[in-house]
Short mmCIF file of C-alpha atoms in Angstrom, two decimals:
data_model
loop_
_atom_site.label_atom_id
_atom_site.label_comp_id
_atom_site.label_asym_id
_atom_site.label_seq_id
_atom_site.Cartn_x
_atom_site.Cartn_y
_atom_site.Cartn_z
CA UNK O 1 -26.25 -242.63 -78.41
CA UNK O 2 -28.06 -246.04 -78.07
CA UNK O 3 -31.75 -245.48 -77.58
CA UNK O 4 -31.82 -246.46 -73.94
CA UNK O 5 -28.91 -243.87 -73.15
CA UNK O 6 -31.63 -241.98 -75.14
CA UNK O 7 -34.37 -242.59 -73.12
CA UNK O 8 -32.48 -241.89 -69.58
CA UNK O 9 -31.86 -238.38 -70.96
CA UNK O 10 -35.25 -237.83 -71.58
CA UNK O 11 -36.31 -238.71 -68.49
CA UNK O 12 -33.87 -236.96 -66.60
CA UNK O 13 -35.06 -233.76 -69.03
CA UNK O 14 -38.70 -234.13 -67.99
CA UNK O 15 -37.85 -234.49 -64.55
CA UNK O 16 -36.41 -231.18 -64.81
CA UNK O 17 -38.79 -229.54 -66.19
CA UNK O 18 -41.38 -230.83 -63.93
CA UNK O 19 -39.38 -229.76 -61.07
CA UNK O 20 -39.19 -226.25 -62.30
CA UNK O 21 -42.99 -226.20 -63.27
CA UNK O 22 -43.87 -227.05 -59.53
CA UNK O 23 -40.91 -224.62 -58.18
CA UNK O 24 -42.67 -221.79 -60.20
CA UNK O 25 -46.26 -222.84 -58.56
CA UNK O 26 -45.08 -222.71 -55.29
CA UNK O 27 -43.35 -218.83 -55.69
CA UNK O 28 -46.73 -217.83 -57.64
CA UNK O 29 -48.42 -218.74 -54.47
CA UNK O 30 -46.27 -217.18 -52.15
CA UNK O 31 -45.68 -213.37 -54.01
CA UNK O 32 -50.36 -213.66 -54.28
CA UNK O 33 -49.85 -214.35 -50.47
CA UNK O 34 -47.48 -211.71 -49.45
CA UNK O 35 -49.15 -209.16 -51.71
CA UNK O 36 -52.70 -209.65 -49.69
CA UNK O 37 -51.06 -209.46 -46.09
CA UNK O 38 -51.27 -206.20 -43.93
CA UNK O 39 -47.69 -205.26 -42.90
CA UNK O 40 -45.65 -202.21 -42.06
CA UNK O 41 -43.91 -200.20 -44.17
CA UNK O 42 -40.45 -201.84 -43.12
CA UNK O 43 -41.71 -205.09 -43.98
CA UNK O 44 -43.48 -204.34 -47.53
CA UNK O 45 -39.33 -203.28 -48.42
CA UNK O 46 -38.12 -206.42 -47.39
CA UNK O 47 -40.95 -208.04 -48.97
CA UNK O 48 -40.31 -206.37 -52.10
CA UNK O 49 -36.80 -207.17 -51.99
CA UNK O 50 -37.74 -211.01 -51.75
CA UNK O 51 -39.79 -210.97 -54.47
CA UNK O 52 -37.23 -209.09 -56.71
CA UNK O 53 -34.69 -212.19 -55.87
CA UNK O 54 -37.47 -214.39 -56.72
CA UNK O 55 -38.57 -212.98 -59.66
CA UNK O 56 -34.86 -212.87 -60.90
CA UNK O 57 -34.60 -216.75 -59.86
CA UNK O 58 -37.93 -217.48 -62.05
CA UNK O 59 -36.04 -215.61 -65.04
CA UNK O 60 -33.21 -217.79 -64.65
CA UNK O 61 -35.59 -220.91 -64.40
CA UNK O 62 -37.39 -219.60 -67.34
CA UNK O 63 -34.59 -219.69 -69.28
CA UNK O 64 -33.42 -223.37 -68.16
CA UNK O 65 -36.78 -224.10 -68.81
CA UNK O 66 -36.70 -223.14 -72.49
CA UNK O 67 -33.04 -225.11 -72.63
CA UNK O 68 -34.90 -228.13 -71.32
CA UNK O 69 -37.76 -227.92 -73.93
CA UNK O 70 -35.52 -227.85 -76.73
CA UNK O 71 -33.13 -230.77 -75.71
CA UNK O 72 -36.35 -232.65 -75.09
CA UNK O 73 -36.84 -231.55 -79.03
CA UNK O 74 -33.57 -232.84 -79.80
CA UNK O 75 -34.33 -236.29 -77.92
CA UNK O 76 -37.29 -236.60 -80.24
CA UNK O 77 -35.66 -235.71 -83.48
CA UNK O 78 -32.66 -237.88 -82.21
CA UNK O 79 -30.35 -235.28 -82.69
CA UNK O 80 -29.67 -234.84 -78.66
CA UNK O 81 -26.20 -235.38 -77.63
CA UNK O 82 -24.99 -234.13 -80.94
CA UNK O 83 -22.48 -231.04 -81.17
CA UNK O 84 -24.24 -228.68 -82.89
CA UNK O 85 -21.00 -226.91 -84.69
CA UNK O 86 -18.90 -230.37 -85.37
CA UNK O 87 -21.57 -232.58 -85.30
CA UNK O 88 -19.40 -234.89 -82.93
CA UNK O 89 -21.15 -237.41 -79.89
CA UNK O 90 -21.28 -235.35 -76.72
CA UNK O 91 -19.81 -237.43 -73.72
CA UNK O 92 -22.03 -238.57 -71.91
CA UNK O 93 -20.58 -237.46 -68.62
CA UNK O 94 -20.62 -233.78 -70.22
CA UNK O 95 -24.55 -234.98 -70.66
CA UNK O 96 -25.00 -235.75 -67.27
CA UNK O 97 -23.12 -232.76 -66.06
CA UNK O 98 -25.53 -230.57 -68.32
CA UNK O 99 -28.34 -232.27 -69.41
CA UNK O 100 -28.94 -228.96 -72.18
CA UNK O 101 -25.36 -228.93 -73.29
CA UNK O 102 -25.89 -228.58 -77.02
CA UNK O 103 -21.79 -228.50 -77.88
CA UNK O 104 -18.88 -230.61 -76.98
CA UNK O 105 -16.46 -229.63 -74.82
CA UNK O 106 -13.55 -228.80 -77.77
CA UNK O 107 -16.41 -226.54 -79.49
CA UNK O 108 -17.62 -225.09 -76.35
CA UNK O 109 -14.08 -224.11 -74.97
CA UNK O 110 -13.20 -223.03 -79.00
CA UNK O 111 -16.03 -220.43 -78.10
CA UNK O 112 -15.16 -219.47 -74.74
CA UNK O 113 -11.53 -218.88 -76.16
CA UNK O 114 -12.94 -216.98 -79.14
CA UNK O 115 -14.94 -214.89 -76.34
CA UNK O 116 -12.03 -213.84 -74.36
CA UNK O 117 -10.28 -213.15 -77.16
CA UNK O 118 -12.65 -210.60 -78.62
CA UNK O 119 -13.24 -208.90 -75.29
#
């Protein structure tokens, strides 16, 4: 990958991450501000149940946000867009489709194949 290719990707990586940062700001706010407001018992259930959603949402993130960290690695070592089981360029439209891809698409459906095989 030629380093401006390079330098797109990180961009678009730290965008991400920002993005997520300030998403998990903005819910940290919100579940301190429904926890401090008076309301019936009917409400503090749905309440609860919309911060449950949201808390499973901010695991998800969490976990995209650990992705993003380490293909920002890999853009610094200059190993991103690198398969990491053939070693092989990863397309770049794969790239753009997934940003935190770390396999090509012959390795990654080899896995998924190898997955529903063993189920």
């Amino acid at each position: 990958m030629d380093p401006k290719e390079m330098e797109r990707f990180k961009a678009i990586l730290t965008d991400q991450v920002d993005r997520l940062l300030n998403q998990a700001k903005i819910s940290k706010s919100e579940l301190a501000t429904e926890n401090t407001r008076e309301t019936e018992y009917v409400d503090r259930a749905s309440i609860h149940a919309a911060q449950a959603l949201r808390l499973r949402f901010r695991t998800r993130e969490s976990r995209l946000l650990n992705k993003l960290r380490l293909a920002l690695e890999r853009v610094e070592n200059g190993t991103y867009g690198e398969c990491e089981i053939c070693g092989e360029p990863i397309s770049i439209q794969r790239l753009e489709a997934r940003p935190v891809t770390t396999k090509c698409i012959s390795c990654k459906e080899q896995e998924e194949l190898m997955e529903a095989i063993s189920k």
